Short mmCIF file of C-alpha atoms in Angstrom, two decimals:
data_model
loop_
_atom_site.label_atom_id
_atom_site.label_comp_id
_atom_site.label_asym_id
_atom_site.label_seq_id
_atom_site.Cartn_x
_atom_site.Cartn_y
_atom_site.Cartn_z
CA UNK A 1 155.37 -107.16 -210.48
CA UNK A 2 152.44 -104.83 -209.97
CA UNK A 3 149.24 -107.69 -209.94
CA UNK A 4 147.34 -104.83 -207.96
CA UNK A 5 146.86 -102.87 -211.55
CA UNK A 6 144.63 -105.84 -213.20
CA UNK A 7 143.12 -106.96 -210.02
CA UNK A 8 138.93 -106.52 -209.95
CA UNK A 9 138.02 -103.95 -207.00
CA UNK A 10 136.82 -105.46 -204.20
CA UNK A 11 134.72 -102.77 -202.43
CA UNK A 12 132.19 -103.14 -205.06
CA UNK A 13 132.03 -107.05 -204.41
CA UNK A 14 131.75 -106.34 -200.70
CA UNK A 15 128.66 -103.62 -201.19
CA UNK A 16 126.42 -106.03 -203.34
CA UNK A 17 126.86 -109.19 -201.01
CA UNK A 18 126.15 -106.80 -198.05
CA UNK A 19 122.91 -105.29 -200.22
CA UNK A 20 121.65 -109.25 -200.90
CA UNK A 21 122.82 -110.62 -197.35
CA UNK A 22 121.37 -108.13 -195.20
CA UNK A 23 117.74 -107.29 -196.92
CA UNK A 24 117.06 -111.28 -196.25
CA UNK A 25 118.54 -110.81 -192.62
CA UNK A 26 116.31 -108.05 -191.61
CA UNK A 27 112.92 -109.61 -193.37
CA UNK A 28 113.82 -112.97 -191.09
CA UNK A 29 114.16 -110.71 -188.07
CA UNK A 30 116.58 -113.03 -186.13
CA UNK A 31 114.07 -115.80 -187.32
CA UNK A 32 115.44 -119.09 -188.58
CA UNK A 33 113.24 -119.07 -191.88
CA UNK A 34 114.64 -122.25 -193.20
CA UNK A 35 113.91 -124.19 -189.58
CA UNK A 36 110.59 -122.60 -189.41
CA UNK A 37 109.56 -123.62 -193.19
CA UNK A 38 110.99 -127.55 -192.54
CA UNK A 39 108.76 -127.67 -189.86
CA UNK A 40 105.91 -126.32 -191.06
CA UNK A 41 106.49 -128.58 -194.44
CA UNK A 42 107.21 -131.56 -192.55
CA UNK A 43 104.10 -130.95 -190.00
CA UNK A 44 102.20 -130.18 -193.33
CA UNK A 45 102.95 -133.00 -195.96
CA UNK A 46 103.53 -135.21 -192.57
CA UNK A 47 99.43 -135.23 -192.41
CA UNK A 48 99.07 -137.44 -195.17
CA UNK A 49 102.60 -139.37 -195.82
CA UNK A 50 105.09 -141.07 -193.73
CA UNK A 51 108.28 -139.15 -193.49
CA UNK A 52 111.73 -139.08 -191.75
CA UNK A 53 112.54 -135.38 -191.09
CA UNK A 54 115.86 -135.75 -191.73
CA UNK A 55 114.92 -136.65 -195.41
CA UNK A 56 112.86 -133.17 -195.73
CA UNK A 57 115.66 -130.13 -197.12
CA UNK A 58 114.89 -126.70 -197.85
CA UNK A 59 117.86 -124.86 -199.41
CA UNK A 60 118.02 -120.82 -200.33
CA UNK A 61 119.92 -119.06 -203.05
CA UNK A 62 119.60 -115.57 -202.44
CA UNK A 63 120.24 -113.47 -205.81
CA UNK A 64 120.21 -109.50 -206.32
CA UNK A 65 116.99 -109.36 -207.72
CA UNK A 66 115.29 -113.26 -206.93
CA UNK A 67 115.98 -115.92 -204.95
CA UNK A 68 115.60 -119.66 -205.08
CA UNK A 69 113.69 -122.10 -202.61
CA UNK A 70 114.48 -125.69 -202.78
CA UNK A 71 112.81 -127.50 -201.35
CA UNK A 72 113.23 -131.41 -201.57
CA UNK A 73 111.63 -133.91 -199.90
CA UNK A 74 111.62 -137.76 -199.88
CA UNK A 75 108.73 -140.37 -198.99
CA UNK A 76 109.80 -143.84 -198.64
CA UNK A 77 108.96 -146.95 -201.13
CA UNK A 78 105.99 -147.76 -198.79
CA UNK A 79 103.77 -144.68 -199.52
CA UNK A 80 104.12 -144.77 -203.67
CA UNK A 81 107.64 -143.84 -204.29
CA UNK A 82 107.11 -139.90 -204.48
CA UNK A 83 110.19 -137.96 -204.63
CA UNK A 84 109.31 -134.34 -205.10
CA UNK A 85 111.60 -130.89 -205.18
CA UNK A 86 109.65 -128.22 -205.86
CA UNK A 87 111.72 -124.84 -206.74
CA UNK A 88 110.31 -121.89 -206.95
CA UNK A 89 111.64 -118.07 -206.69
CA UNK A 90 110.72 -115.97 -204.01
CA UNK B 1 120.34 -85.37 -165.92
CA UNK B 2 123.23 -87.17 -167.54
CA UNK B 3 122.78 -88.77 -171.07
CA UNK B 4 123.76 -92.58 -170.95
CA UNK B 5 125.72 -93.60 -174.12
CA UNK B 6 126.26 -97.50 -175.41
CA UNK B 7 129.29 -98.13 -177.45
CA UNK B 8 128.31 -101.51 -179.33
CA UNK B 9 129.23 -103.05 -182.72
CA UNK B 10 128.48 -107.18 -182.37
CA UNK B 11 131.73 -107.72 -183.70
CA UNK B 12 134.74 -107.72 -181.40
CA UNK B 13 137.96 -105.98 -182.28
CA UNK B 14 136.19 -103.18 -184.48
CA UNK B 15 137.16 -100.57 -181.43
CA UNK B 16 134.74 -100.07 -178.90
CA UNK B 17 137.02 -99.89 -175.88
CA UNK B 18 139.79 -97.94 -177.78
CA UNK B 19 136.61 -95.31 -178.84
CA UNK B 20 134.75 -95.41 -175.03
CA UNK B 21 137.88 -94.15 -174.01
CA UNK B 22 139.10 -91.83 -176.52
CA UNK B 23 135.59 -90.15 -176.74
CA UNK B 24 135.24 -90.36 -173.14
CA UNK B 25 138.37 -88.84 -172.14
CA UNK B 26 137.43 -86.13 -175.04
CA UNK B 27 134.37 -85.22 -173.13
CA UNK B 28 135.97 -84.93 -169.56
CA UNK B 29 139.11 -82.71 -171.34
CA UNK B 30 136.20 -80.34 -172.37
CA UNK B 31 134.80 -80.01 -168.64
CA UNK B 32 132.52 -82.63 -168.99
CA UNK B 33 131.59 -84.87 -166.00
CA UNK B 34 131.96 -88.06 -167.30
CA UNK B 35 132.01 -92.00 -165.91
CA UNK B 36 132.79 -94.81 -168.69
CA UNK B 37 131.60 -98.14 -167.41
CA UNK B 38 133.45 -101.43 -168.73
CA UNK B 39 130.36 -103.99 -169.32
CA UNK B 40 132.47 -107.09 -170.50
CA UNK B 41 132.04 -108.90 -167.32
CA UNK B 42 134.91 -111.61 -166.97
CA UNK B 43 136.94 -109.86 -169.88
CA UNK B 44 137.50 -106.18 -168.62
CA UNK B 45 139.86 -104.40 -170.39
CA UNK B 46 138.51 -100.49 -170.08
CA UNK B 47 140.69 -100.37 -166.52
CA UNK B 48 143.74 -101.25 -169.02
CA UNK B 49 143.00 -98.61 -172.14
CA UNK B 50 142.56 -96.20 -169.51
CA UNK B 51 145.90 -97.00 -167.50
CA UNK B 52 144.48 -97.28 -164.61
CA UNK B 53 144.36 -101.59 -164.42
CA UNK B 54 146.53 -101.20 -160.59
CA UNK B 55 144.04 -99.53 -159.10
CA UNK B 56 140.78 -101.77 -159.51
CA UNK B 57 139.55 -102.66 -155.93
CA UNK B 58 135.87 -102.81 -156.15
CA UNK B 59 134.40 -103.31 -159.56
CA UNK B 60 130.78 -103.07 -160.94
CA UNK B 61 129.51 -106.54 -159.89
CA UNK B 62 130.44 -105.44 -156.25
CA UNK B 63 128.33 -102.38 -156.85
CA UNK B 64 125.39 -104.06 -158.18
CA UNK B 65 125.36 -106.58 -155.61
CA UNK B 66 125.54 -104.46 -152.95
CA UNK B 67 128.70 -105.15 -151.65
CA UNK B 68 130.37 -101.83 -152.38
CA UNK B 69 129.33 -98.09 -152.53
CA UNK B 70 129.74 -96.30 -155.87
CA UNK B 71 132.16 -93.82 -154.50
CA UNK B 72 134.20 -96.85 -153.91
CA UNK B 73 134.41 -98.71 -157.18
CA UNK B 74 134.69 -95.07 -159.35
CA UNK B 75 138.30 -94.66 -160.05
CA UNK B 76 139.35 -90.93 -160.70
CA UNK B 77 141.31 -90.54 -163.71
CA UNK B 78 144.52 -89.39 -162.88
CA UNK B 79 145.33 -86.95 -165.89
CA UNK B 80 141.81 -85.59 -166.40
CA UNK B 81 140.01 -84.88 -163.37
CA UNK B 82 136.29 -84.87 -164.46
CA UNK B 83 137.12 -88.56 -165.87
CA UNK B 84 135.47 -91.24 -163.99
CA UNK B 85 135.97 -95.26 -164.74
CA UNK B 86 133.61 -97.63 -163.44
CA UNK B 87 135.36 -101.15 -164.16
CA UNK B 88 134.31 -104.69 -164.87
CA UNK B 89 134.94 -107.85 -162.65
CA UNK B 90 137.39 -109.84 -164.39
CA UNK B 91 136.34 -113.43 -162.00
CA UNK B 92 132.87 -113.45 -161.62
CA UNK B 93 130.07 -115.16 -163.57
CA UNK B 94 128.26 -113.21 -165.83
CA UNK B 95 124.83 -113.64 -164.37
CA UNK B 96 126.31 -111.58 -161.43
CA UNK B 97 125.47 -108.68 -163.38
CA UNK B 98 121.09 -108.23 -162.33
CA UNK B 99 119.02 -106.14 -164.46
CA UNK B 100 117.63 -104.77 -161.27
CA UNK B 101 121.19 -103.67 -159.93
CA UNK B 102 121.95 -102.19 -163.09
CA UNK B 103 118.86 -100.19 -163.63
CA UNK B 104 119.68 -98.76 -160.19
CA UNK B 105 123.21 -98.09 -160.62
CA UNK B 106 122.52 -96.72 -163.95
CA UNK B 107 120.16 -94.13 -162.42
CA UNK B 108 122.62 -92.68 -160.20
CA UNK B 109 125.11 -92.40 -162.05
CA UNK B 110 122.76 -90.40 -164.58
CA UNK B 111 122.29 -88.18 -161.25
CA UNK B 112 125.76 -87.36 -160.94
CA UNK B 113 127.62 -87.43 -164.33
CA UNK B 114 126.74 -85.70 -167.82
CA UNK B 115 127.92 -88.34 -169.37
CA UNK B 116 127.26 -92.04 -168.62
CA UNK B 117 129.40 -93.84 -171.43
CA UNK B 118 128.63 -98.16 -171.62
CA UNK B 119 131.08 -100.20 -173.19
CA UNK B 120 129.93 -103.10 -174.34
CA UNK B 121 131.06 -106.71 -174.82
CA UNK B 122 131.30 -108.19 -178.24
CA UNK B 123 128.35 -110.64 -179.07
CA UNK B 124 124.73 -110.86 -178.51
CA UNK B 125 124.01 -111.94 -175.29
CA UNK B 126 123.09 -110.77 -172.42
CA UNK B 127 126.23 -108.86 -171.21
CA UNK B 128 125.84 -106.36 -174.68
CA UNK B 129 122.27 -106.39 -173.73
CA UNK B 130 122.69 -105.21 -170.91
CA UNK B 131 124.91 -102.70 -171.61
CA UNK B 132 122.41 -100.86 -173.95
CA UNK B 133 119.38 -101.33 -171.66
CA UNK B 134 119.20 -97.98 -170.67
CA UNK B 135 120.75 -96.02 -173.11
CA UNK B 136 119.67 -92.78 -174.92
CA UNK B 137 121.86 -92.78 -177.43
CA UNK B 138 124.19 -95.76 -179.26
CA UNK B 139 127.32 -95.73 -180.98
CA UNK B 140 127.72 -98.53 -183.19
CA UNK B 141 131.38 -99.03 -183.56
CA UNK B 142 132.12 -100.21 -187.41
CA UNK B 143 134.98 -101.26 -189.45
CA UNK B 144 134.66 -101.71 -193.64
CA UNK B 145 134.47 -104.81 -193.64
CA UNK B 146 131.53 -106.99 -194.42
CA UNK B 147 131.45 -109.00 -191.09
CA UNK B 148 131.72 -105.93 -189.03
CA UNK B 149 129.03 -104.20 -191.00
CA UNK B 150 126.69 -107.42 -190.78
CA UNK B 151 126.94 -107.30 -187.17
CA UNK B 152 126.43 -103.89 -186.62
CA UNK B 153 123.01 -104.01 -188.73
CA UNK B 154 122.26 -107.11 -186.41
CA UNK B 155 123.12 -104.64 -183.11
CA UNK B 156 120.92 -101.73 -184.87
CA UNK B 157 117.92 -104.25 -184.96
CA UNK B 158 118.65 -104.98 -181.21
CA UNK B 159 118.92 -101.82 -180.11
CA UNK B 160 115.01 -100.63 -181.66
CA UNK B 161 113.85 -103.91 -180.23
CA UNK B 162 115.84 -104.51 -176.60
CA UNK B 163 116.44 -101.38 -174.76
CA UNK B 164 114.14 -99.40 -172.62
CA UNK B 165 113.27 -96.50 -174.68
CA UNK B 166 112.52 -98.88 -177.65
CA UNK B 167 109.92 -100.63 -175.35
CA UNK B 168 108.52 -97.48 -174.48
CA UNK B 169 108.04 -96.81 -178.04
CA UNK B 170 110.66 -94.09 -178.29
CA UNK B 171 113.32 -93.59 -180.76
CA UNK B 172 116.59 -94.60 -179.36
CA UNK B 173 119.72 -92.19 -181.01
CA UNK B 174 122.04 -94.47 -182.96
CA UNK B 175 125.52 -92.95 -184.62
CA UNK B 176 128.00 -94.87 -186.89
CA UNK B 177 131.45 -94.54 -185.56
CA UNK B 178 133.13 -95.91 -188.44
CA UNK B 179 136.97 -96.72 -187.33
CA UNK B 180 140.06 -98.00 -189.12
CA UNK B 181 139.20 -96.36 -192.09
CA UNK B 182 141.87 -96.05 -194.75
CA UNK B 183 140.73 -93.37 -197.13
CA UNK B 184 143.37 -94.45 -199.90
CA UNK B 185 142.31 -98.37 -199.98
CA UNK B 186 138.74 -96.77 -200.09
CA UNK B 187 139.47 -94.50 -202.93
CA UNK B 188 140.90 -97.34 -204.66
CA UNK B 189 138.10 -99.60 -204.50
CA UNK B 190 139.94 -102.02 -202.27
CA UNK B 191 137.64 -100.99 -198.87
CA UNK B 192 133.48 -100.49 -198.72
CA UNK B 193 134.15 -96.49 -198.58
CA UNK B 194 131.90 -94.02 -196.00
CA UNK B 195 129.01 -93.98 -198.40
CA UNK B 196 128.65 -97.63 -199.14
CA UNK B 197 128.22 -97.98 -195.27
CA UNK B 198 126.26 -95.18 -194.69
CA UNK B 199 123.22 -96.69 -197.42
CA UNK B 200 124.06 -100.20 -195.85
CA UNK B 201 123.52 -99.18 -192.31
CA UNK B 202 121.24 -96.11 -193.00
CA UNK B 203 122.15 -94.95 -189.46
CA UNK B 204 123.66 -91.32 -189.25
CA UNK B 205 127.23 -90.65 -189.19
CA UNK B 206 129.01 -89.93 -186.25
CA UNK B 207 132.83 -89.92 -187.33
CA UNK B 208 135.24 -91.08 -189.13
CA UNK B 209 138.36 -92.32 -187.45
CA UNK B 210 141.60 -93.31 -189.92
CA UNK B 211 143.27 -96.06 -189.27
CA UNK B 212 146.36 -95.15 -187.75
CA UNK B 213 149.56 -96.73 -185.73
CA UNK B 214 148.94 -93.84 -182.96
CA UNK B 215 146.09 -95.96 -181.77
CA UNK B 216 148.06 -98.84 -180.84
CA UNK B 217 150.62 -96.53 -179.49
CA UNK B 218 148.15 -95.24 -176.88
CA UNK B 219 146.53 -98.11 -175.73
CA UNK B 220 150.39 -99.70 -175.27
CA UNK B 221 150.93 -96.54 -172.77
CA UNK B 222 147.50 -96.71 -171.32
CA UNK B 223 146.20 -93.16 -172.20
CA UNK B 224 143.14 -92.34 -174.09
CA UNK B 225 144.54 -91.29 -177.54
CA UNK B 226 142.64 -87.64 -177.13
CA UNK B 227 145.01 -86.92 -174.09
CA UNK B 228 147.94 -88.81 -175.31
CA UNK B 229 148.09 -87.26 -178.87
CA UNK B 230 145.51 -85.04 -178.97
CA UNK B 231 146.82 -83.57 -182.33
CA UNK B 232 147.18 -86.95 -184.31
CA UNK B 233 144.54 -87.77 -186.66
CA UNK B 234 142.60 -90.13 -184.99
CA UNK B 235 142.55 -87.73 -181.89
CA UNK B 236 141.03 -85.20 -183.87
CA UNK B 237 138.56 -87.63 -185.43
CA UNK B 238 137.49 -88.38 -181.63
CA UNK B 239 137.23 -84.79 -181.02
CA UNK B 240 134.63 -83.85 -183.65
CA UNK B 241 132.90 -87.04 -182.83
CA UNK B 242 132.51 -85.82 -179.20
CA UNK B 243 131.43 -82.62 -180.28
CA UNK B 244 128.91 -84.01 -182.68
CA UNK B 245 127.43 -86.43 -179.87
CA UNK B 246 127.38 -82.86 -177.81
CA UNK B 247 124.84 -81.70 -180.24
CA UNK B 248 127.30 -79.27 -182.34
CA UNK B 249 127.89 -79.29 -185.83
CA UNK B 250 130.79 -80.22 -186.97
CA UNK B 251 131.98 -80.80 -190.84
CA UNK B 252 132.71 -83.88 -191.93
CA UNK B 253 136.44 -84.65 -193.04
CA UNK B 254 137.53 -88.03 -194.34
CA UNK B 255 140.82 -88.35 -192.83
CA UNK B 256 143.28 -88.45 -195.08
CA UNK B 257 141.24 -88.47 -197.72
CA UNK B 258 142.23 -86.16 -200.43
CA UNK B 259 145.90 -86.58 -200.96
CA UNK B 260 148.04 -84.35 -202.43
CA UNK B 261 149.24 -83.75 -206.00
CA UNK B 262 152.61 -84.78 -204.35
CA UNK B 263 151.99 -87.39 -202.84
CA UNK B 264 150.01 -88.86 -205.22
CA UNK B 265 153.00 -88.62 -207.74
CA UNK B 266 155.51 -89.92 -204.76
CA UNK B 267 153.26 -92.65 -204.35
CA UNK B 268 153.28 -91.73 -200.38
CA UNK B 269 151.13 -93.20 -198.31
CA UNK B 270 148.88 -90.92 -195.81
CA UNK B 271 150.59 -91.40 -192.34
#
């Protein structure tokens, strides 16, 4: 049986993940963007809350044409129960 | 002066040893004075390509470090006389390798060869570093494939931010050497074809080399595949490559791309 006939091309596939991937890769320039925005949220929202860096996440969905940042992070009970994710596209 | 070449890629396995040798051996044939140095302290394999793994005595660490002369580590190819191979320790740790040492053995070899031809270890670090310090012009080594092509946009980065002319604010030459191509899969749609990585990479185009069983066949008998089978395809691939990094211009053919009506209807597939 000849699958190969109805199978999508791949190349194409290949090309646009390469296009997506590498235009983030070269604006980082080797930088760890995600690290360095935890930090600087952390350091940042740190000033006036008490938080537990592990409970800070940034997440990024790069698309063709926009990407998401997620960014989620939790405050204990203690300091008014404030649970915030704030997405926005980049 | 000699021109000093890197052959780097980031990704292992895309060919960099197989090409050092094939393009280096291409040069010499042509009356070229040229030395290929193995970089991949701790991993050499260059000595092996080349056939000439039984005679290693004094490798590059032992030149850097003092503890042997240059004439002593080269090792004179024995098919093509104007081939030198400088080879890698295969014991030592790789901070034996000083960027001191290498500058200086660097710029004597540039003294005596035309060619000085680095081949690089896989990765990042400081061995592939190294081994494009003092280059003037790179060869990134690419397969289609969208790891090998990741990595070799990482090593293009590296190269107009790490090596010497880069500090200096000078333009280092980078090529593509895009290898184990298979024109049919790329016709098809099934492999990222020559112009996908070309706009990818935006890096010129130094040659295409097919993918073929020859190459295996000549690293199994230890020759450069330019002097082993100088008229298979990839050998001729090589050979305009070499030319091109000599400055001439040479058309570009896709190997095997264009296949016949005959084959087409045979369903053959390009040796």
């Amino acid at each position: 049986m000849r699958l190969g006939f109805f199978r999508r091309r791949s190349a194409p596939v290949a090309r646009e993940r390469l296009q997506i991937l590498l235009e983030f890769e070269r604006r980082a320039d080797g930088t760890d963007l995600l690290a360095l925005l935890r930090d600087e949220i952390i350091t940042v929202i740190g000033k006036h809350v008490t938080l537990e860096p592990d409970k800070v996440q940034v997440k990024i969905d790069r698309g063709k044409n926009v990407s998401m940042l997620e960014v989620d992070v939790e405050v204990p009970n203690s300091d008014g129960a404030l649970h915030a994710t704030l997405i926005r596209a980049m | 002066m000699g021109k000093v070449v890197v052959v780097t890629s980031g990704k292992g396995g895309v060919g960099k040893t197989t090409s050092t040798a094939a393009l280096g051996a291409e040069l010499a044939r042509s009356g070229q004075k040229v030395v290929v140095i193995d970089f991949d302290v701790g991993l050499r394999n260059l000595d092996l390509v080349m056939g000439a793994e039984r005679r290693v005595v004094f490798d590059f660490v032992n030149v850097v470090q003092g503890a042997a002369k240059l004439t002593q580590a080269l090792i004179r190819d024995k098919r093509v006389e104007t081939l030198f191979l400088l080879p890698a320790s295969q014991t030592r740790d790789k901070e034996a390798l000083t960027e001191d040492g290498v500058a200086r053995v660097i710029r004597e070899l540039r003294q005596k060869f035309d060619w000085v031809i680095c081949d690089s270890p896989a990765g990042i670090e400081r061995g592939a570093t190294l081994a494009m310090r003092h280059a003037d012009t790179a060869i990134v080594v690419t397969n289609p494939e969208v790891s090998s092509v990741r990595d070799s946009d990482r090593m293009i980065g590296l190269l107009d931010a790490k090596t010497e002319k880069a500090e200096k604010g000078e333009r280092i030459e980078k090529h593509l050497l895009l290898t184990r191509y298979d024109a049919g899969r790329a016709s098809r749609g099934e492999m990222l074809n020559v112009e996908d990585v070309l706009e990818i990479l935006s890096t010129s185009l130094l040659g295409i080399i097919p993918e073929s069983e020859e190459v295996l066949r000549a690293s199994n008998f230890g020759c450069p595949i330019t002097i082993s089978n100088p008229a298979s395809g990839p050998a001729r691939a090589y050979a305009d490559a070499a030319r091109r990094l000599k400055g001439e211009t040479v058309a570009m053919n896709i190997p095997n791309g264009r296949r016949g009506i005959l084959n087409k209807l045979f369903g053959r597939r390009a040796a």
